mmCIF file of C-alpha atoms in Angstrom:
data_model
loop_
_atom_site.group_PDB
_atom_site.id
_atom_site.type_symbol
_atom_site.label_atom_id
_atom_site.label_comp_id
_atom_site.label_asym_id
_atom_site.label_seq_id
_atom_site.Cartn_x
_atom_site.Cartn_y
_atom_site.Cartn_z
ATOM 1 C CA MET A 3 -32.863 127.364 -17.759
ATOM 2 C CA ALA A 4 -35.962 129.122 -16.457
ATOM 3 C CA SER A 5 -34.994 132.414 -17.973
ATOM 4 C CA SER A 6 -34.061 130.843 -21.305
ATOM 5 C CA ILE A 7 -37.419 129.233 -21.998
ATOM 6 C CA GLN A 8 -39.438 131.825 -23.830
ATOM 7 C CA ASN A 9 -41.743 131.471 -26.740
ATOM 8 C CA ASN A 10 -42.542 134.919 -28.111
ATOM 9 C CA ARG A 11 -40.073 137.461 -29.409
ATOM 10 C CA VAL A 12 -41.828 140.844 -29.375
ATOM 11 C CA SER A 13 -40.863 143.436 -31.926
ATOM 12 C CA ALA A 14 -39.852 146.904 -30.785
ATOM 13 C CA PRO A 15 -42.762 149.362 -30.391
ATOM 14 C CA GLY A 16 -43.531 151.300 -33.523
ATOM 15 C CA TYR A 17 -41.460 149.018 -35.721
ATOM 16 C CA CYS A 18 -42.787 149.504 -39.239
ATOM 17 C CA VAL A 19 -44.125 146.420 -40.989
ATOM 18 C CA CYS A 20 -42.837 147.760 -44.327
ATOM 19 C CA CYS A 21 -39.366 148.172 -42.879
ATOM 20 C CA ARG A 22 -39.426 144.625 -41.547
ATOM 21 C CA VAL A 23 -40.496 143.228 -44.917
ATOM 22 C CA CYS A 24 -37.893 145.314 -46.709
ATOM 23 C CA ASN A 25 -35.139 144.146 -44.376
ATOM 24 C CA MET A 26 -36.234 140.563 -44.839
ATOM 25 C CA TRP A 27 -35.996 140.726 -48.620
ATOM 26 C CA CYS A 28 -32.706 142.602 -48.544
ATOM 27 C CA TRP A 29 -31.274 139.958 -46.221
ATOM 28 C CA ARG A 30 -32.523 137.156 -48.488
ATOM 29 C CA ALA A 31 -30.957 138.818 -51.537
ATOM 30 C CA PHE A 32 -27.682 139.405 -49.678
ATOM 31 C CA LYS A 33 -27.410 135.700 -48.775
ATOM 32 C CA TRP A 34 -27.355 134.796 -52.479
ATOM 33 C CA LEU A 35 -24.214 136.874 -53.197
ATOM 34 C CA PRO A 36 -21.731 134.036 -52.413
ATOM 35 C CA VAL A 37 -23.676 131.688 -54.707
ATOM 36 C CA LEU A 38 -23.704 134.287 -57.493
ATOM 37 C CA LEU A 39 -19.951 134.697 -57.044
ATOM 38 C CA ILE A 40 -19.387 130.965 -57.493
ATOM 39 C CA VAL A 41 -21.653 130.865 -60.550
ATOM 40 C CA SER A 42 -19.802 133.862 -62.049
ATOM 41 C CA ILE A 43 -16.400 132.242 -61.537
ATOM 42 C CA VAL A 44 -17.584 128.960 -63.083
ATOM 43 C CA THR A 45 -19.105 130.846 -66.038
ATOM 44 C CA TRP A 46 -15.838 132.701 -66.653
ATOM 45 C CA SER A 47 -13.857 129.450 -66.311
ATOM 46 C CA TYR A 48 -16.037 127.919 -68.996
ATOM 47 C CA TYR A 49 -15.132 130.719 -71.379
ATOM 48 C CA ALA A 50 -11.433 130.565 -70.471
ATOM 49 C CA TYR A 51 -11.177 126.812 -70.835
ATOM 50 C CA VAL A 52 -13.539 125.879 -73.660
ATOM 51 C CA ILE A 53 -13.171 128.950 -75.862
ATOM 52 C CA GLN A 54 -9.652 130.231 -75.199
ATOM 53 C CA LEU A 55 -7.850 126.969 -74.435
ATOM 54 C CA CYS A 56 -9.684 124.265 -76.374
ATOM 55 C CA PHE A 57 -10.690 126.262 -79.451
ATOM 56 C CA PHE A 58 -8.019 128.935 -79.843
ATOM 57 C CA THR A 59 -4.877 127.519 -78.199
ATOM 58 C CA ILE A 60 -4.804 123.705 -78.549
ATOM 59 C CA GLU A 61 -3.855 122.736 -82.092
ATOM 60 C CA SER A 62 -4.552 118.989 -81.987
ATOM 61 C CA THR A 63 -8.174 118.154 -82.829
ATOM 62 C CA VAL A 64 -8.039 114.883 -80.887
ATOM 63 C CA GLN A 65 -6.732 116.660 -77.792
ATOM 64 C CA GLN A 66 -9.428 119.325 -78.152
ATOM 65 C CA CYS A 67 -12.174 116.681 -78.230
ATOM 66 C CA VAL A 68 -10.782 114.718 -75.253
ATOM 67 C CA TYR A 69 -10.399 117.840 -73.134
ATOM 68 C CA TRP A 70 -13.843 119.109 -74.186
ATOM 69 C CA VAL A 71 -15.612 115.833 -73.295
ATOM 70 C CA LEU A 72 -13.854 115.336 -69.939
ATOM 71 C CA TYR A 73 -14.374 118.972 -68.970
ATOM 72 C CA HIS A 74 -18.127 118.835 -69.634
ATOM 73 C CA ILE A 75 -18.534 115.568 -67.702
ATOM 74 C CA LEU A 76 -16.888 117.097 -64.634
ATOM 75 C CA LEU A 77 -18.796 120.339 -65.066
ATOM 76 C CA MET A 78 -22.117 118.498 -65.289
ATOM 77 C CA MET A 79 -21.499 116.437 -62.149
ATOM 78 C CA PHE A 80 -20.197 119.485 -60.274
ATOM 79 C CA ALA A 81 -23.167 121.669 -61.275
ATOM 80 C CA TRP A 82 -25.661 118.876 -60.544
ATOM 81 C CA SER A 83 -24.270 118.304 -57.050
ATOM 82 C CA TYR A 84 -24.123 122.051 -56.388
ATOM 83 C CA TRP A 85 -27.727 122.491 -57.477
ATOM 84 C CA ARG A 86 -28.947 119.629 -55.278
ATOM 85 C CA THR A 87 -27.031 121.007 -52.275
ATOM 86 C CA ILE A 88 -28.559 124.468 -52.680
ATOM 87 C CA PHE A 89 -32.144 123.422 -53.434
ATOM 88 C CA ALA A 90 -32.409 120.279 -51.338
ATOM 89 C CA ASP A 91 -35.746 119.820 -49.601
ATOM 90 C CA ILE A 92 -34.866 120.452 -45.950
ATOM 91 C CA LYS A 93 -37.786 118.836 -44.165
ATOM 92 C CA PRO A 94 -39.026 120.218 -40.834
ATOM 93 C CA ILE A 95 -38.809 118.465 -37.474
ATOM 94 C CA PRO A 96 -41.685 115.940 -37.111
ATOM 95 C CA ASP A 97 -44.683 117.156 -35.146
ATOM 96 C CA LYS A 98 -44.224 114.557 -32.421
ATOM 97 C CA TYR A 99 -41.256 116.560 -31.105
ATOM 98 C CA LYS A 100 -43.279 119.792 -30.803
ATOM 99 C CA LEU A 101 -44.779 120.699 -27.455
ATOM 100 C CA PRO A 102 -48.591 120.863 -27.401
ATOM 101 C CA ASP A 103 -50.145 124.089 -26.145
ATOM 102 C CA GLU A 104 -51.016 122.656 -22.755
ATOM 103 C CA GLU A 105 -47.463 121.390 -22.203
ATOM 104 C CA LEU A 106 -46.079 124.722 -23.330
ATOM 105 C CA GLU A 107 -48.294 126.546 -20.823
ATOM 106 C CA LYS A 108 -47.014 124.302 -18.067
ATOM 107 C CA LEU A 109 -43.448 124.908 -19.126
ATOM 108 C CA LEU A 110 -43.793 128.690 -19.255
ATOM 109 C CA SER A 111 -45.588 128.839 -15.912
ATOM 110 C CA ALA A 112 -43.114 126.565 -14.114
ATOM 111 C CA GLU A 113 -41.475 128.346 -11.219
ATOM 112 C CA SER A 114 -38.150 126.502 -11.127
ATOM 113 C CA GLU A 115 -35.641 124.850 -13.396
ATOM 114 C CA ASP A 116 -36.335 121.471 -11.797
ATOM 115 C CA ALA A 117 -40.027 121.820 -12.615
ATOM 116 C CA GLN A 118 -39.238 122.721 -16.245
ATOM 117 C CA ARG A 119 -36.818 119.828 -16.474
ATOM 118 C CA THR A 120 -39.465 117.416 -15.131
ATOM 119 C CA ILE A 121 -42.034 118.652 -17.665
ATOM 120 C CA LEU A 122 -39.614 118.142 -20.561
ATOM 121 C CA GLU A 123 -38.524 114.740 -19.277
ATOM 122 C CA ASN A 124 -42.139 113.567 -19.044
ATOM 123 C CA PHE A 125 -42.898 114.813 -22.545
ATOM 124 C CA ALA A 126 -39.747 113.285 -24.059
ATOM 125 C CA LYS A 127 -39.962 109.903 -22.316
ATOM 126 C CA ASP A 128 -41.612 108.309 -25.382
ATOM 127 C CA LEU A 129 -39.383 110.033 -27.919
ATOM 128 C CA PRO A 130 -36.375 108.186 -29.412
ATOM 129 C CA ILE A 131 -33.716 110.542 -28.061
ATOM 130 C CA VAL A 132 -30.490 109.610 -26.278
ATOM 131 C CA THR A 133 -28.568 112.879 -26.242
ATOM 132 C CA ARG A 134 -28.773 115.506 -23.513
ATOM 133 C CA THR A 135 -27.516 118.995 -22.682
ATOM 134 C CA MET A 136 -24.339 119.578 -20.714
ATOM 135 C CA SER A 137 -26.428 119.629 -17.548
ATOM 136 C CA GLY A 138 -28.103 116.339 -18.419
ATOM 137 C CA SER A 139 -31.542 117.725 -19.283
ATOM 138 C CA VAL A 140 -33.592 117.235 -22.432
ATOM 139 C CA ARG A 141 -32.429 119.338 -25.384
ATOM 140 C CA TYR A 142 -35.177 121.908 -25.951
ATOM 141 C CA CYS A 143 -35.424 124.760 -28.472
ATOM 142 C CA ASN A 144 -37.369 127.709 -27.062
ATOM 143 C CA ARG A 145 -37.578 129.373 -30.501
ATOM 144 C CA CYS A 146 -39.131 126.421 -32.324
ATOM 145 C CA VAL A 147 -40.923 125.163 -29.183
ATOM 146 C CA LEU A 148 -39.837 121.566 -29.607
ATOM 147 C CA VAL A 149 -37.605 118.905 -28.143
ATOM 148 C CA LYS A 150 -34.590 118.544 -30.381
ATOM 149 C CA PRO A 151 -34.080 115.126 -31.987
ATOM 150 C CA ASP A 152 -30.603 113.628 -31.647
ATOM 151 C CA ARG A 153 -28.016 115.613 -33.617
ATOM 152 C CA ALA A 154 -30.527 118.370 -34.504
ATOM 153 C CA HIS A 155 -29.607 122.010 -33.845
ATOM 154 C CA HIS A 156 -31.205 125.410 -34.308
ATOM 155 C CA CYS A 157 -29.799 127.449 -37.213
ATOM 156 C CA SER A 158 -29.883 131.168 -36.476
ATOM 157 C CA ILE A 159 -29.552 131.986 -40.197
ATOM 158 C CA CYS A 160 -32.454 129.793 -41.320
ATOM 159 C CA SER A 161 -34.414 130.464 -38.082
ATOM 160 C CA ARG A 162 -35.380 126.836 -37.638
ATOM 161 C CA CYS A 163 -34.189 123.558 -36.160
ATOM 162 C CA VAL A 164 -32.419 121.320 -38.656
ATOM 163 C CA LEU A 165 -32.034 117.545 -38.573
ATOM 164 C CA LYS A 166 -28.421 116.341 -38.180
ATOM 165 C CA MET A 167 -27.134 119.842 -38.745
ATOM 166 C CA ASP A 168 -23.493 120.048 -39.853
ATOM 167 C CA HIS A 169 -23.155 123.786 -40.427
ATOM 168 C CA HIS A 170 -24.733 126.632 -42.357
ATOM 169 C CA CYS A 171 -22.737 127.158 -45.555
ATOM 170 C CA PRO A 172 -22.934 130.631 -47.155
ATOM 171 C CA TRP A 173 -21.520 129.246 -50.412
ATOM 172 C CA VAL A 174 -24.675 127.184 -50.919
ATOM 173 C CA ASN A 175 -27.033 129.526 -49.010
ATOM 174 C CA ASN A 176 -28.390 126.559 -47.137
ATOM 175 C CA CYS A 177 -27.839 124.412 -44.092
ATOM 176 C CA VAL A 178 -25.668 121.358 -44.658
ATOM 177 C CA CYS A 179 -27.599 118.680 -42.819
ATOM 178 C CA PHE A 180 -29.121 115.209 -43.059
ATOM 179 C CA HIS A 181 -31.104 115.957 -46.221
ATOM 180 C CA ASN A 182 -28.220 117.259 -48.346
ATOM 181 C CA TYR A 183 -24.987 116.117 -46.715
ATOM 182 C CA LYS A 184 -24.342 113.548 -49.439
ATOM 183 C CA PHE A 185 -24.897 116.231 -52.072
ATOM 184 C CA PHE A 186 -22.501 118.527 -50.224
ATOM 185 C CA MET A 187 -19.792 115.840 -50.142
ATOM 186 C CA LEU A 188 -20.230 115.175 -53.870
ATOM 187 C CA PHE A 189 -20.168 118.915 -54.535
ATOM 188 C CA LEU A 190 -16.823 119.232 -52.751
ATOM 189 C CA GLY A 191 -15.424 116.169 -54.502
ATOM 190 C CA TYR A 192 -16.469 117.121 -58.015
ATOM 191 C CA ALA A 193 -15.458 120.754 -57.463
ATOM 192 C CA LEU A 194 -12.009 119.539 -56.421
ATOM 193 C CA LEU A 195 -11.737 117.304 -59.499
ATOM 194 C CA TYR A 196 -12.956 120.165 -61.686
ATOM 195 C CA CYS A 197 -10.224 122.461 -60.384
ATOM 196 C CA LEU A 198 -7.521 119.806 -60.579
ATOM 197 C CA PHE A 199 -8.477 118.991 -64.182
ATOM 198 C CA ILE A 200 -8.347 122.649 -65.270
ATOM 199 C CA MET A 201 -5.078 123.197 -63.381
ATOM 200 C CA SER A 202 -3.344 120.096 -64.806
ATOM 201 C CA THR A 203 -4.428 120.702 -68.416
ATOM 202 C CA CYS A 204 -3.567 124.423 -68.312
ATOM 203 C CA LEU A 205 -0.156 123.812 -66.713
ATOM 204 C CA PRO A 206 1.751 122.928 -69.972
ATOM 205 C CA TYR A 207 0.443 126.061 -71.685
ATOM 206 C CA PHE A 208 1.183 128.189 -68.646
ATOM 207 C CA ILE A 209 4.799 126.970 -68.782
ATOM 208 C CA ARG A 210 4.948 127.688 -72.521
ATOM 209 C CA PHE A 211 3.632 131.212 -72.048
ATOM 210 C CA TRP A 212 6.101 131.737 -69.215
ATOM 211 C CA LYS A 213 8.934 130.809 -71.557
ATOM 212 C CA GLY A 214 7.643 133.185 -74.258
ATOM 213 C CA ASP A 215 6.309 130.511 -76.638
ATOM 214 C CA PHE A 216 2.889 131.936 -77.356
ATOM 215 C CA GLY A 217 2.075 129.780 -80.402
ATOM 216 C CA THR A 218 -1.366 130.548 -81.806
ATOM 217 C CA ALA A 219 -2.763 131.988 -78.556
ATOM 218 C CA ALA A 220 -3.921 135.579 -78.682
ATOM 219 C CA SER A 221 -2.806 138.070 -76.089
ATOM 220 C CA ALA A 222 -6.153 138.146 -74.263
ATOM 221 C CA GLY A 223 -6.433 134.371 -74.463
ATOM 222 C CA ARG A 224 -3.079 133.895 -72.750
ATOM 223 C CA TYR A 225 -4.192 135.965 -69.797
ATOM 224 C CA HIS A 226 -7.415 133.976 -69.447
ATOM 225 C CA ILE A 227 -5.510 130.689 -69.436
ATOM 226 C CA VAL A 228 -2.942 131.946 -66.909
ATOM 227 C CA PHE A 229 -5.682 133.269 -64.639
ATOM 228 C CA ALA A 230 -7.620 129.997 -64.981
ATOM 229 C CA PHE A 231 -4.530 128.104 -63.827
ATOM 230 C CA PHE A 232 -3.989 130.284 -60.756
ATOM 231 C CA VAL A 233 -7.686 130.434 -59.804
ATOM 232 C CA SER A 234 -8.079 126.646 -60.103
ATOM 233 C CA LEU A 235 -4.892 126.163 -58.050
ATOM 234 C CA MET A 236 -6.189 128.463 -55.323
ATOM 235 C CA PHE A 237 -9.569 126.745 -55.156
ATOM 236 C CA ALA A 238 -8.018 123.258 -55.338
ATOM 237 C CA ILE A 239 -5.961 123.972 -52.227
ATOM 238 C CA SER A 240 -8.935 125.195 -50.179
ATOM 239 C CA LEU A 241 -11.312 122.527 -51.527
ATOM 240 C CA GLY A 242 -8.758 119.764 -50.929
ATOM 241 C CA SER A 243 -8.400 120.649 -47.243
ATOM 242 C CA LEU A 244 -12.187 121.026 -46.769
ATOM 243 C CA PHE A 245 -12.992 117.800 -48.621
ATOM 244 C CA GLY A 246 -10.334 115.903 -46.659
ATOM 245 C CA TYR A 247 -11.733 117.174 -43.380
ATOM 246 C CA HIS A 248 -15.291 116.121 -44.263
ATOM 247 C CA CYS A 249 -14.041 112.685 -45.383
ATOM 248 C CA TYR A 250 -12.596 112.352 -41.876
ATOM 249 C CA LEU A 251 -15.945 113.389 -40.384
ATOM 250 C CA VAL A 252 -17.842 110.836 -42.523
ATOM 251 C CA ALA A 253 -15.436 108.032 -41.544
ATOM 252 C CA ASN A 254 -16.025 108.840 -37.861
ATOM 253 C CA ASN A 255 -19.742 109.672 -38.179
ATOM 254 C CA ARG A 256 -19.451 113.195 -36.806
ATOM 255 C CA THR A 257 -20.796 116.523 -37.890
ATOM 256 C CA THR A 258 -18.766 119.739 -37.806
ATOM 257 C CA LEU A 259 -20.658 120.785 -34.685
ATOM 258 C CA GLU A 260 -19.972 117.444 -33.001
ATOM 259 C CA ALA A 261 -16.290 117.710 -33.892
ATOM 260 C CA PHE A 262 -16.096 120.942 -31.889
ATOM 261 C CA ARG A 263 -18.322 119.731 -29.051
ATOM 262 C CA ALA A 264 -18.826 116.007 -28.486
ATOM 263 C CA PRO A 265 -22.487 114.916 -28.158
ATOM 264 C CA MET A 266 -23.640 114.435 -24.589
ATOM 265 C CA PHE A 267 -25.280 111.172 -23.576
ATOM 266 C CA ARG A 268 -26.680 110.066 -20.226
ATOM 267 C CA SER A 269 -23.288 108.551 -19.415
ATOM 268 C CA GLY A 270 -21.382 111.664 -20.488
ATOM 269 C CA ALA A 271 -19.802 113.164 -23.611
ATOM 270 C CA ASP A 272 -18.665 110.734 -26.298
ATOM 271 C CA LYS A 273 -17.237 111.980 -29.595
ATOM 272 C CA ASN A 274 -17.616 108.479 -31.080
ATOM 273 C CA GLY A 275 -21.112 107.835 -29.745
ATOM 274 C CA PHE A 276 -22.651 107.529 -33.238
ATOM 275 C CA SER A 277 -19.727 105.793 -34.914
ATOM 276 C CA MET A 278 -20.499 102.268 -36.116
ATOM 277 C CA GLY A 279 -17.239 101.660 -38.018
ATOM 278 C CA ALA A 280 -15.865 103.502 -41.038
ATOM 279 C CA TYR A 281 -17.682 101.451 -43.694
ATOM 280 C CA ASN A 282 -21.042 101.570 -41.894
ATOM 281 C CA ASN A 283 -20.563 105.278 -41.271
ATOM 282 C CA PHE A 284 -19.962 105.755 -45.004
ATOM 283 C CA LYS A 285 -23.126 103.809 -45.859
ATOM 284 C CA GLU A 286 -25.163 105.915 -43.442
ATOM 285 C CA VAL A 287 -24.422 108.944 -45.643
ATOM 286 C CA PHE A 288 -24.112 107.397 -49.122
ATOM 287 C CA GLY A 289 -26.510 104.464 -48.801
ATOM 288 C CA THR A 290 -26.188 100.761 -49.542
ATOM 289 C CA SER A 291 -26.233 100.881 -53.366
ATOM 290 C CA PRO A 292 -22.721 101.377 -54.820
ATOM 291 C CA ASN A 293 -24.209 102.306 -58.201
ATOM 292 C CA LEU A 294 -25.643 105.514 -56.666
ATOM 293 C CA TRP A 295 -22.755 106.530 -54.435
ATOM 294 C CA MET A 296 -21.298 108.983 -56.963
ATOM 295 C CA LEU A 297 -24.642 110.404 -58.133
ATOM 296 C CA PRO A 298 -26.360 113.337 -56.353
ATOM 297 C CA VAL A 299 -29.531 111.425 -55.579
ATOM 298 C CA PHE A 300 -30.710 110.969 -52.014
ATOM 299 C CA THR A 301 -29.717 107.547 -50.651
ATOM 300 C CA SER A 302 -28.804 108.307 -47.031
ATOM 301 C CA LEU A 303 -30.115 105.846 -44.455
ATOM 302 C CA GLY A 304 -32.699 106.661 -41.806
ATOM 303 C CA ASP A 305 -35.059 109.546 -41.276
ATOM 304 C CA GLY A 306 -32.681 112.099 -39.721
ATOM 305 C CA CYS A 307 -34.265 111.723 -36.278
ATOM 306 C CA GLU A 308 -32.970 108.331 -35.078
ATOM 307 C CA PHE A 309 -29.434 107.072 -35.499
ATOM 308 C CA PRO A 310 -27.587 103.922 -34.517
ATOM 309 C CA VAL A 311 -25.548 104.452 -31.388
ATOM 310 C CA ARG A 312 -23.011 102.450 -29.444
ATOM 311 C CA ARG A 313 -24.396 99.806 -27.114
ATOM 312 C CA GLU A 314 -23.713 101.784 -23.948
ATOM 313 C CA HIS A 315 -25.834 104.712 -25.159
ATOM 314 C CA GLN A 316 -28.926 102.787 -26.258
ATOM 315 C CA LEU A 317 -32.209 103.518 -24.497
ATOM 316 C CA GLN A 318 -32.695 100.956 -21.743
ATOM 317 C CA THR A 319 -35.591 100.346 -19.355
ATOM 318 C CA PHE A 320 -34.739 97.451 -17.055
ATOM 319 C CA THR A 321 -37.798 95.394 -16.117
ATOM 320 C CA THR A 322 -38.641 91.825 -15.372
ATOM 321 C CA PRO A 323 -39.403 89.365 -18.219
ATOM 322 C CA GLN A 324 -42.961 88.824 -16.982
ATOM 323 C CA GLU A 325 -43.844 92.475 -17.600
ATOM 324 C CA THR A 326 -42.811 92.639 -21.246
ATOM 325 C CA ASN A 327 -43.789 91.385 -24.632
ATOM 326 C CA GLY A 328 -40.560 92.361 -26.394
ATOM 327 C CA TYR A 329 -37.992 91.472 -23.749
ATOM 328 C CA GLU A 330 -34.415 91.290 -25.000
ATOM 329 C CA SER A 331 -31.480 89.451 -23.493
ATOM 330 C CA MET A 332 -29.780 92.806 -22.863
ATOM 331 C CA GLY A 333 -32.409 93.647 -20.272
ATOM 332 C CA THR A 334 -34.221 96.232 -22.372
ATOM 333 C CA THR A 335 -37.909 96.482 -23.015
ATOM 334 C CA ARG A 336 -39.081 97.839 -26.367
ATOM 335 C CA SER A 337 -42.403 98.197 -28.103
ATOM 336 C CA SER A 338 -43.003 96.231 -31.298
ATOM 337 C CA ALA A 339 -42.309 99.361 -33.351
ATOM 338 C CA GLU A 340 -39.046 99.976 -31.503
ATOM 339 C CA VAL A 341 -37.932 96.370 -31.886
ATOM 340 C CA GLY A 342 -38.768 96.604 -35.585
ATOM 341 C CA TYR A 343 -36.573 99.668 -35.840
ATOM 342 C CA GLU A 344 -33.768 97.850 -34.005
ATOM 343 C CA THR A 345 -34.109 94.879 -36.358
ATOM 344 C CA GLU A 346 -33.754 97.134 -39.394
ATOM 345 C CA ARG A 347 -30.871 98.993 -37.760
ATOM 346 C CA TRP A 348 -28.882 95.829 -37.100
ATOM 347 C CA ARG A 349 -29.619 94.635 -40.629
ATOM 348 C CA LEU A 350 -28.161 97.856 -42.069
ATOM 349 C CA PHE A 351 -25.366 98.105 -39.527
ATOM 350 C CA PRO A 352 -24.348 94.521 -38.595
ATOM 351 C CA ARG A 353 -21.679 94.137 -35.958
ATOM 352 C CA LYS A 354 -19.680 91.094 -35.052
ATOM 353 C CA GLY A 355 -21.051 89.119 -32.146
ATOM 354 C CA ARG A 356 -24.459 90.804 -32.177
ATOM 355 C CA THR A 357 -27.787 89.055 -32.805
ATOM 356 C CA VAL A 358 -30.784 90.615 -34.471
ATOM 357 C CA PRO A 359 -33.527 91.284 -31.882
ATOM 358 C CA GLN A 360 -36.673 89.295 -32.431
ATOM 359 C CA ILE A 361 -40.288 90.226 -31.700
ATOM 360 C CA VAL A 362 -41.791 87.605 -29.399
#
């Protein structure tokens, strides 16, 4: 641990500032290529479906109108969710998790891992964190110089720590995390519906073309419709598996990172440490208002730093009743602010047999 705690990354001697700036902008432009690919495919699919299928191939006016309206509804929801996922406001880690200069000096000058661990433990004793490293120490990011909140991780692509990080997705050129996870789920869902709709409505005409019944479709139009069917089928298969997997993660209140490595608590690793039941897990991501569940507006619960955990992982400081003002029957002592947070947490995530803590 001692060798891993460093604050400054020194550039190589003689490294040109212009070269560094040029590399930075080239890398930023390169990261947008997957997004541009998705936008290009969607733009082509619009031409293939609306122009070639609806206008030039389908003969029934009623069928044209129905397909046109349903297609644009799905396209609008898909594009809206995609936009929100890409351009979501990913807020930084709060300042209270960042080490002050004097604490950082102590940490860098510590001569042993035990001394570093003690410094971090003392700094983090008032922070609402329950997770630890594999060795049981406080989770610290030497690049961002901060103690990581629960479920936060450092993204090497974004070069920052991200709250409740799920993964960095190149297809949205952004981290999928607390601030846009709902948007990402809706993006996957609406993209899947978009592909299934195109595939199902193009299928009859694909079969007709296969049999040689070209009707009023032009030669170029037939190829666009056939390609639209195969492309939508291909994307539907991949999106279906990805969307199903993330539905499983939401139901169990896990991130992709936590699915590969269970979060570590003081009592050990627990893959279900943040799970409060499938319905409450769903509400933690999508909020408590059913009217907004299917809309890409932010309704997730909490602040991304503190999360409800199972009883055995809650922060506990066992003291005598005489020494406390917020003593709870569980044997825990909390400040008024902490008890207020617990009260709100139990209101949002009620569990059978539990009572709401009261401030005495």
